[in-house]
Coordinates of C-alpha atoms in Angstrom, one line a residue:
X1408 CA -14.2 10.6 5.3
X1409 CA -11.2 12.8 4.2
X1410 CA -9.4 15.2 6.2
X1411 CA -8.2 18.5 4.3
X1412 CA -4.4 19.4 4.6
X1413 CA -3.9 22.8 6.2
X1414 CA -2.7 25.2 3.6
X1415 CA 0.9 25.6 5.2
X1416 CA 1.4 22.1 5.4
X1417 CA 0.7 21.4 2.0
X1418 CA 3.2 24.4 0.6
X1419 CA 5.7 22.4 2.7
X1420 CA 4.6 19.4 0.7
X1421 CA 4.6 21.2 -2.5
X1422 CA 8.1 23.1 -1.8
X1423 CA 9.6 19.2 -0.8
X1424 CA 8.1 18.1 -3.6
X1425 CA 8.8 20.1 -6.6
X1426 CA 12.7 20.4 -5.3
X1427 CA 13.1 16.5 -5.5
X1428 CA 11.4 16.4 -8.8
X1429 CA 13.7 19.3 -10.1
X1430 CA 16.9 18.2 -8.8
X1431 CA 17.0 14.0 -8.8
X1432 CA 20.2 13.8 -6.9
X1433 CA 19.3 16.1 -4.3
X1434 CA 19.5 15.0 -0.7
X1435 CA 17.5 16.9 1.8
X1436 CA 19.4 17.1 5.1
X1437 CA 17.1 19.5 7.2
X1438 CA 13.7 17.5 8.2
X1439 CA 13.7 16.7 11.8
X1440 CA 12.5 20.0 13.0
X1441 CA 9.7 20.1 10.6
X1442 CA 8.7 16.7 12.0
X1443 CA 8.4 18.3 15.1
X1444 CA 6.7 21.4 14.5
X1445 CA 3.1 21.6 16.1
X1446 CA 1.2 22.2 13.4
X1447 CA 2.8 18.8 11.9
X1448 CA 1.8 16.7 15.3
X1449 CA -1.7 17.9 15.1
X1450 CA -2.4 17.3 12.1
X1451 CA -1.1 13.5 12.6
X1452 CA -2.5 13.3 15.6
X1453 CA -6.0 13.7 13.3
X1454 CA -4.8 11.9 10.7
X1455 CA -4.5 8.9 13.2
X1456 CA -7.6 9.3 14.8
X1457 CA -9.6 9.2 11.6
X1458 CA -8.4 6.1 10.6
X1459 CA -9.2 4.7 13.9
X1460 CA -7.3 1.3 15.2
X1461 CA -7.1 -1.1 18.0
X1462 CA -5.1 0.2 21.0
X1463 CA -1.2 -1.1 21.0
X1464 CA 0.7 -2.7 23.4
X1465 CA 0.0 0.4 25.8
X1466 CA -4.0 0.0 25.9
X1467 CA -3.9 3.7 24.8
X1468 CA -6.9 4.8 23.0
X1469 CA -8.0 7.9 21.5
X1470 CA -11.5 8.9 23.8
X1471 CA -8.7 8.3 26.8
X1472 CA -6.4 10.9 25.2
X1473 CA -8.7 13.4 25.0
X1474 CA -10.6 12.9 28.0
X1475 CA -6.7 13.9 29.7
X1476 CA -6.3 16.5 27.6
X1477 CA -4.8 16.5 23.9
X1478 CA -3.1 19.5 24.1
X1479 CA -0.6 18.2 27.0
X1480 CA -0.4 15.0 25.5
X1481 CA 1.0 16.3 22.0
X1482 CA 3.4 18.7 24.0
X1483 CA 4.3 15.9 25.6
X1484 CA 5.2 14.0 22.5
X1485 CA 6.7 17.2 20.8
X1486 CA 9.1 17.4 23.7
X1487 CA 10.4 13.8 23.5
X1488 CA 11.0 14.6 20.0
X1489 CA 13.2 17.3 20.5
X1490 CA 15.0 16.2 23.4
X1491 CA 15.5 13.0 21.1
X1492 CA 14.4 10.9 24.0
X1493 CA 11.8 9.2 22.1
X1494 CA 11.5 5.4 21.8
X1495 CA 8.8 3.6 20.2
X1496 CA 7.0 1.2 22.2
X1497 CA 6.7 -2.8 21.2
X1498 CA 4.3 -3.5 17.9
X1499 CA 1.6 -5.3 19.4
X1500 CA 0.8 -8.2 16.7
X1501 CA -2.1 -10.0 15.8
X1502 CA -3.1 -12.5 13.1
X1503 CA -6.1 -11.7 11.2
X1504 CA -8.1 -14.2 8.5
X1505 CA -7.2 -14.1 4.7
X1506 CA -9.6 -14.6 2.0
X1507 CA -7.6 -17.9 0.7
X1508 CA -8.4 -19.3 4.3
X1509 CA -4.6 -18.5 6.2
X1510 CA -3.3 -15.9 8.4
X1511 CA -1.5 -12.2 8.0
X1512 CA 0.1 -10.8 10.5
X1513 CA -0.9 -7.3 11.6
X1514 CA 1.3 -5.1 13.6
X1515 CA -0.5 -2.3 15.9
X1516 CA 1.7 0.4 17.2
X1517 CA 0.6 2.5 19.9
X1518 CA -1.1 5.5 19.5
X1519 CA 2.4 7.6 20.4
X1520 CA 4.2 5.5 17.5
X1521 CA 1.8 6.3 14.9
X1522 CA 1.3 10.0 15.4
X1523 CA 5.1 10.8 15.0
X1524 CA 5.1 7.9 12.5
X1525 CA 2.3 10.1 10.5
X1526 CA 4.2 13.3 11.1
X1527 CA 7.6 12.0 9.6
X1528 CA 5.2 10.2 6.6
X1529 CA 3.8 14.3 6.5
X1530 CA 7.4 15.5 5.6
X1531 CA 9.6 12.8 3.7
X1532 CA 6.4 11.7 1.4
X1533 CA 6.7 14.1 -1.1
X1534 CA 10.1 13.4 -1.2
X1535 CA 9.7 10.1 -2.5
X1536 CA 6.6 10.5 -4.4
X1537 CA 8.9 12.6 -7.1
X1538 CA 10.5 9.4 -7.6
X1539 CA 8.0 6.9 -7.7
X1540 CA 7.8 5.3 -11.2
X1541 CA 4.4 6.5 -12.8
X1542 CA 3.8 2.3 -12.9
X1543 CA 3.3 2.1 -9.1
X1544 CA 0.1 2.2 -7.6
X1545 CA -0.4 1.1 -4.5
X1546 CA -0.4 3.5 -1.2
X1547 CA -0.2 6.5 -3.2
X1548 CA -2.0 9.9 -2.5
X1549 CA -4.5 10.2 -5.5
X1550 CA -4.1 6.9 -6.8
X1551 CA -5.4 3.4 -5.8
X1552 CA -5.8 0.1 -6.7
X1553 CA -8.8 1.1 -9.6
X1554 CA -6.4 3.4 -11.5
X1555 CA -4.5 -0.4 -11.5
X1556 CA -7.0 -2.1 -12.7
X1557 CA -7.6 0.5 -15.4
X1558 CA -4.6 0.3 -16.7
X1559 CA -3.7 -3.5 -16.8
X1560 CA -7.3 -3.5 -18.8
X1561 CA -6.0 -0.6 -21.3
X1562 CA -2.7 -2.8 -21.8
X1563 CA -4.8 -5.7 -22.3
X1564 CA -6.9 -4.0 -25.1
X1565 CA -3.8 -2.7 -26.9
X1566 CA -2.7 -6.3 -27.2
X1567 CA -0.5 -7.3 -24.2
X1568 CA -2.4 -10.8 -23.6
X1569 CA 0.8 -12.7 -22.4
X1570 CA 0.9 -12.1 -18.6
X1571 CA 3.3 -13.0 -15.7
X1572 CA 0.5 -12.8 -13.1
X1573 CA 3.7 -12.4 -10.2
X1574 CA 3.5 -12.7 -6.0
X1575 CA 6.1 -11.8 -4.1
X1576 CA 6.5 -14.5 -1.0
X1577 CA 5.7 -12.3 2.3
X1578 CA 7.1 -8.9 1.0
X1579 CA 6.8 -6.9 3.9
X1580 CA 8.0 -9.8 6.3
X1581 CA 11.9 -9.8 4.0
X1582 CA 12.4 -6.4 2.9
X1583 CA 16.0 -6.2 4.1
X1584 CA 16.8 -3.3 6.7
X1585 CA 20.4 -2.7 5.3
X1586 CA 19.4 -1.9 1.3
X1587 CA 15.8 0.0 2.3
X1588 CA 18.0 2.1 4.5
X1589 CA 20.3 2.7 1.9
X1590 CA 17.2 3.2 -0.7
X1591 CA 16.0 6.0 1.8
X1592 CA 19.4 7.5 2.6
X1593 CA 19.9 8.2 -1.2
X1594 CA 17.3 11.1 -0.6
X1595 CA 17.5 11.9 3.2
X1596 CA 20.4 12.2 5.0
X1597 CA 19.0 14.0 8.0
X1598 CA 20.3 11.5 10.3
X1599 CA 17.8 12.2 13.1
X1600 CA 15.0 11.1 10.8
X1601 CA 17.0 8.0 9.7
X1602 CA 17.4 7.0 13.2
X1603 CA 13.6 7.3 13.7
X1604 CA 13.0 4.8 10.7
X1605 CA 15.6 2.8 12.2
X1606 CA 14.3 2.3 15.7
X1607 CA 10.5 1.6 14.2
X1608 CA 12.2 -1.2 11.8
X1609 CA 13.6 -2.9 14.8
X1610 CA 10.9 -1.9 17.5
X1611 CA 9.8 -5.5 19.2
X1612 CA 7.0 -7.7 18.2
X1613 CA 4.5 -8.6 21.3
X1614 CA 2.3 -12.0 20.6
X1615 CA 0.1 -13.1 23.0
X1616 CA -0.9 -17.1 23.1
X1617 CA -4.3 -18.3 23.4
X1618 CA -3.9 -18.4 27.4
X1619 CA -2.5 -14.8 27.4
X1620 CA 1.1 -15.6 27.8
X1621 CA 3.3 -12.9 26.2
X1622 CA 5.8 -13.3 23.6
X1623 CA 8.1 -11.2 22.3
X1624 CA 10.0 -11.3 19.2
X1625 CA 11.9 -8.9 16.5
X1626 CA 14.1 -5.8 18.4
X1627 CA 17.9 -5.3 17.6
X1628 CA 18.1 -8.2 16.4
X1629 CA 15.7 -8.4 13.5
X1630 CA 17.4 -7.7 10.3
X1631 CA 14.4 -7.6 7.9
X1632 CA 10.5 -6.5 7.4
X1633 CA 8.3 -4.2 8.2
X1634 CA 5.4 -4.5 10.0
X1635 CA 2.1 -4.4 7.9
X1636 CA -0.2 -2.2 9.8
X1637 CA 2.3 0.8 10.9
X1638 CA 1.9 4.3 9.3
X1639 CA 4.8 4.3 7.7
X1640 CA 5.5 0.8 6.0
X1641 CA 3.3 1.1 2.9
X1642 CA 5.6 4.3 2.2
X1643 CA 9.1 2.3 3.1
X1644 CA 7.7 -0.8 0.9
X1645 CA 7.2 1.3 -2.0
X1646 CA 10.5 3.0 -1.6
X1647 CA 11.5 -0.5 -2.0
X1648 CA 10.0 -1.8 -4.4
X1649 CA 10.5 1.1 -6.6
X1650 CA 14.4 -0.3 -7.0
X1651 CA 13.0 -2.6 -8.9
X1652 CA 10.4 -0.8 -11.0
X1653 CA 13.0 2.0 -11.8
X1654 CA 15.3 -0.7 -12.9
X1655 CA 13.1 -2.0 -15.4
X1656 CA 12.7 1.5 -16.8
X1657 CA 16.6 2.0 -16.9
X1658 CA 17.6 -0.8 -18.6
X1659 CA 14.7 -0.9 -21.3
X1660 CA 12.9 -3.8 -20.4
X1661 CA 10.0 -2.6 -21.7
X1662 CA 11.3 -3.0 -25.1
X1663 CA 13.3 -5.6 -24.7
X1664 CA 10.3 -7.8 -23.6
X1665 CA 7.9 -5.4 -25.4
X1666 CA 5.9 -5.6 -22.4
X1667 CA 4.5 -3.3 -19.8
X1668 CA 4.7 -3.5 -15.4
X1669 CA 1.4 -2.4 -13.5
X1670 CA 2.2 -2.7 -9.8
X1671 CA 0.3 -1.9 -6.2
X1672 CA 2.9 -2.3 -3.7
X1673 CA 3.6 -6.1 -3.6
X1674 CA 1.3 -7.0 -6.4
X1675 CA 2.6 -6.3 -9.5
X1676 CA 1.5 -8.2 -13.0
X1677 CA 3.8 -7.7 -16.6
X1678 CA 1.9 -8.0 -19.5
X1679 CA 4.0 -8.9 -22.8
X1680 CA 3.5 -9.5 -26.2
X1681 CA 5.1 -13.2 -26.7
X1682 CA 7.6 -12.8 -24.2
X1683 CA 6.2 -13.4 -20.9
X1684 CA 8.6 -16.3 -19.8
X1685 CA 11.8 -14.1 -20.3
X1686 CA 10.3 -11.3 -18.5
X1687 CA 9.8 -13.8 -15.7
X1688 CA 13.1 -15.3 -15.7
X1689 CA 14.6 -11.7 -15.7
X1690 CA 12.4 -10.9 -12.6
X1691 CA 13.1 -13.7 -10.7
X1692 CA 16.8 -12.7 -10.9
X1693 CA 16.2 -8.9 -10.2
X1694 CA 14.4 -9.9 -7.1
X1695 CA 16.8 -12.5 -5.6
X1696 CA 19.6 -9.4 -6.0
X1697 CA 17.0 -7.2 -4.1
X1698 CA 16.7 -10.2 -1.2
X1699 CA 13.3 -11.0 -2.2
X1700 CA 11.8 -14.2 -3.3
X1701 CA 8.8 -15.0 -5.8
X1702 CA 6.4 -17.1 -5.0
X1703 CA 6.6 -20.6 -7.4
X1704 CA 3.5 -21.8 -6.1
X1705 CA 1.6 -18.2 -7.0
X1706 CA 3.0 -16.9 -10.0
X1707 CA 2.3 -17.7 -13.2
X1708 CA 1.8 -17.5 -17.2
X1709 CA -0.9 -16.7 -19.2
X1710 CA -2.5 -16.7 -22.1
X1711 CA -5.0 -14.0 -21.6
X1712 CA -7.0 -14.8 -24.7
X1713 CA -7.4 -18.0 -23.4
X1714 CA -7.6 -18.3 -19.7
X1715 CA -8.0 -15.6 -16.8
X1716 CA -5.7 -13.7 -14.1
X1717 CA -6.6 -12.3 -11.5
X1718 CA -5.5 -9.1 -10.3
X1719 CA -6.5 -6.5 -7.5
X1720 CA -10.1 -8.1 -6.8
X1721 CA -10.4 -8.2 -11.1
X1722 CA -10.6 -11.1 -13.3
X1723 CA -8.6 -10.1 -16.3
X1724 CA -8.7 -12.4 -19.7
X1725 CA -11.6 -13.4 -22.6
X1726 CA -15.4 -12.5 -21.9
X1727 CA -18.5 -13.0 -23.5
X1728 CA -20.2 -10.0 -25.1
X1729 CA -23.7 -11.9 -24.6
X1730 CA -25.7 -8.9 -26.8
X1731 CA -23.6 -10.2 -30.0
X1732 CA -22.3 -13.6 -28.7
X1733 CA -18.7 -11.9 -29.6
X1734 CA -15.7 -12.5 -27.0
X1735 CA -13.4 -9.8 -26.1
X1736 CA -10.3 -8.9 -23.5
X1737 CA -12.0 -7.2 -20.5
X1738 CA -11.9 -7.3 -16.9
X1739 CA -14.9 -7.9 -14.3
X1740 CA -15.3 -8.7 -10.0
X1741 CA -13.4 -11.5 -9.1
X1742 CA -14.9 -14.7 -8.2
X1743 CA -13.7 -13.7 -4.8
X1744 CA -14.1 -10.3 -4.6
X1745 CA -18.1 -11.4 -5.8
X1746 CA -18.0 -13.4 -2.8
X1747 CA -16.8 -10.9 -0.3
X1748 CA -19.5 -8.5 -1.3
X1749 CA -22.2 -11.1 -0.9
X1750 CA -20.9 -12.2 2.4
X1751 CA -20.9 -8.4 3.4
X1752 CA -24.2 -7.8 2.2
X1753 CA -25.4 -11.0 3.9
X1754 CA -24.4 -10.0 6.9
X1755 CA -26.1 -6.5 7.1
X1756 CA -29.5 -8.2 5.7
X1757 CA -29.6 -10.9 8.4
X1758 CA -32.4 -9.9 11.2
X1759 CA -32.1 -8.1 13.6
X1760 CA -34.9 -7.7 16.4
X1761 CA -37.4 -5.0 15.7
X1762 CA -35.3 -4.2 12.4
X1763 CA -37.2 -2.7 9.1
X1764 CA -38.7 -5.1 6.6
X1765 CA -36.4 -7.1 4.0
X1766 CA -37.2 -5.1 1.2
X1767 CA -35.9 -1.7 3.2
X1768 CA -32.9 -3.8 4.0
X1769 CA -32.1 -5.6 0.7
X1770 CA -32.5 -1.5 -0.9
X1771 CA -29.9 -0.1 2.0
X1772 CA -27.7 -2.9 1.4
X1773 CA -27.6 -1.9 -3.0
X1774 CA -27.2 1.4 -1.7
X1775 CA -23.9 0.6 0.3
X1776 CA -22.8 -2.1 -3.0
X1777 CA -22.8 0.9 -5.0
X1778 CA -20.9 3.2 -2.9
X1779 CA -18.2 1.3 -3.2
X1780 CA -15.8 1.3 -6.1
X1781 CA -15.8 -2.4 -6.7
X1782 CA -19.7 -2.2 -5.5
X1783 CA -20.5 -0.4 -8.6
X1784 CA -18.5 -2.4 -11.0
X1785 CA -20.0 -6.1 -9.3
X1786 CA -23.5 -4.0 -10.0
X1787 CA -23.6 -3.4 -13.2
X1788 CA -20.8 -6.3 -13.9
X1789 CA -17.7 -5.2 -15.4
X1790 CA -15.2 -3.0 -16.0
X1791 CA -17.1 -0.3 -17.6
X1792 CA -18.8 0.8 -14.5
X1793 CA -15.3 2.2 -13.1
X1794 CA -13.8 3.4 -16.8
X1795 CA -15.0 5.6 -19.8
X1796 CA -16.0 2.6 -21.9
X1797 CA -12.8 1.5 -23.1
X1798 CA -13.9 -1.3 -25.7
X1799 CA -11.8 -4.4 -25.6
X1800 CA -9.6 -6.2 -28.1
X1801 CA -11.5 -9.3 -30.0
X1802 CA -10.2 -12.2 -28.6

């Protein structure tokens, strides 16, 4: 479910926008009010509570807000942003499963923190989105990770078989405070809207132990990260990350390596012809500059002709046309991604007392595979379920 932008929020957007794409070097100085403006906080406020969430550290939850009286309470946080006394509470964090078997931390502001958090997202994304290389995917408004897909496939198919399949070790745990301020500073200078950035960067961590015991970490002190889960981090992260995308485009490493970069936030793959392993070595520099670090034990080369990557839920490399017996460079559902679907649908097909027949469940559960983007393609099983029928290159 969507939620439509009221018109005079969007000319905002639209006025923000088209400014930073006309003039590059422009730094907008005036933002904080329109953070504040009611009209702003309502419409994060709904933003937030469509998206749902855990409580944070507060217990907070939306039914409580409202039962007390959303108007007051949004009053309440427009005048603590006006009278700049507002402080974000502690990130409540927890660790939830990964598919490879491990743990990712998950940070869980309160309510409070991601309302003005969506409210300053509201005003300074357009901003940014004017300078986002065309490359980047990931957390972007009318894109997503199947536009990705699409186009590592159409690079694929054009010849661009030698991959660096790359993974950046715990991206959003090391993105240094200092650069990303300066990476945002280079279009806002408000400095009431850099001091909000500031104070969510360094707001403390609370852990709880399995006995209960509370533990906090992060605050003042903490020089890197941000915390995957908050409102705003997927747009700091690309801001980021874009440093080194727009880098590649400025010093024509496209040509140089004859190669093209797809990314989604911290994924990213770079698919050459024949000169993967310089591209590599050239990235690994370029990210130790940046204060990152790739991951050895995850990043690789390939030979897409002959052996497969994987990439955003997609298995990318040589498949079997089975009609002709002919092999060709497409994509289809990950092993894992095949697995994850299966384990969902497992779960809504196991019975429940008094529930409708198998057959009614198995249907329902189809029904739900193919809403899904990935649903469709693992239905009809490949890539050509989510593009126009792109034909691949003959391995």
């Amino acid at each position: 479910m969507s939620l439509t932008t009221p018109d005079k929020i969007r000319s905002l957007q639209r006025k923000l926008y088209c400014k930073a794409k006309a003039e590059p070097t422009f730094r907008f100085y005036l933002l904080y009010d329109k953070i504040c403006r009611e009209d702003i906080l309502d419409h994060a406020y709904r933003l937030a509570r469509i998206n749902a969430g855990a409580p944070g550290v507060d217990g907070m939850t939306f039914a409580r807000i409202e039962e007390q009286g959303l108007e007051a309470w949004l009053a309440g946080l427009r005048a603590e942003l006006v009278s700049k006394t507002y402080r974000p509470d502690p990130v409540r964090r927890v660790m939830i499963p990964k598919a490879n078997g491990g743990e990712r931390p998950l940070g869980i502001p309160t309510i409070r923190d991601r309302v003005i958090q969506a409210a300053a997202k509201i005003v300074i994304e357009p901003i940014f989105e004017a300078d986002f290389e065309d490359n980047a995917y990931g957390y972007r408004p009318a894109r997503g990770a199947v536009d990705a897909v699409k186009e590592v496939h159409r690079h694929l198919c054009r010849g661009y078989a030698d991959v660096v399949d790359a993974d950046l070790s715990k991206y959003f745990d090391t993105i240094p405070h200092s650069e990303l301020m300066k990476s945002v500073a280079r279009r806002v200078v408000d400095r009431n809207v850099l001091r909000l950035i500031k104070m969510w960067l360094r707001a403390p961590i609370e852990e709880r132990d399995a006995d209960g015991i509370r533990r906090m970490s992060g605050g003042k002190r903490n020089k890197r990260g941000t915390p995957q889960g908050g409102v705003a981090s997927p747009l700091l992260a690309n801001i980021y990350m874009n440093r080194f995308l727009k880098y590649w485009r400025l010093t024509k490493c496209g040509d140089t390596f004859r190669a093209h970069v797809v990314s989604y936030a911290d994924d990213f793959v770079i698919l050459s012809r024949g000169r993967a392993a310089e591209a590599l070595a050239w990235t690994k520099a370029v990210m130790t500059k940046l204060g990152l670090t790739i991951n050895e034990a995850k990043t690789s080369l390939r030979n897409a002709r002959q052996e497969r990557f994987d990439f955003l839920g997609y298995s990318f490399g040589a498949h079997l046309f089975e009609a002709n017996g002919n092999w060709y460079l497409g994509a289809s559902p990950s092993k894992k991604s095949v697995q994850r679907l299966k384990t969902s649908s497992e779960g809504q097909l196991l019975r429940q007392p008094h529930a409708p027949a198998w057959p009614c469940d198995a249907l329902q559960v189809r029904a739900t595979a193919r809403n899904t983007e990935r649903g469709r393609a693992l239905c009809t099983g490949d890539l050509r379920a989510l593009s126009s029928g792109a034909k691949g290159e003959r391995a």
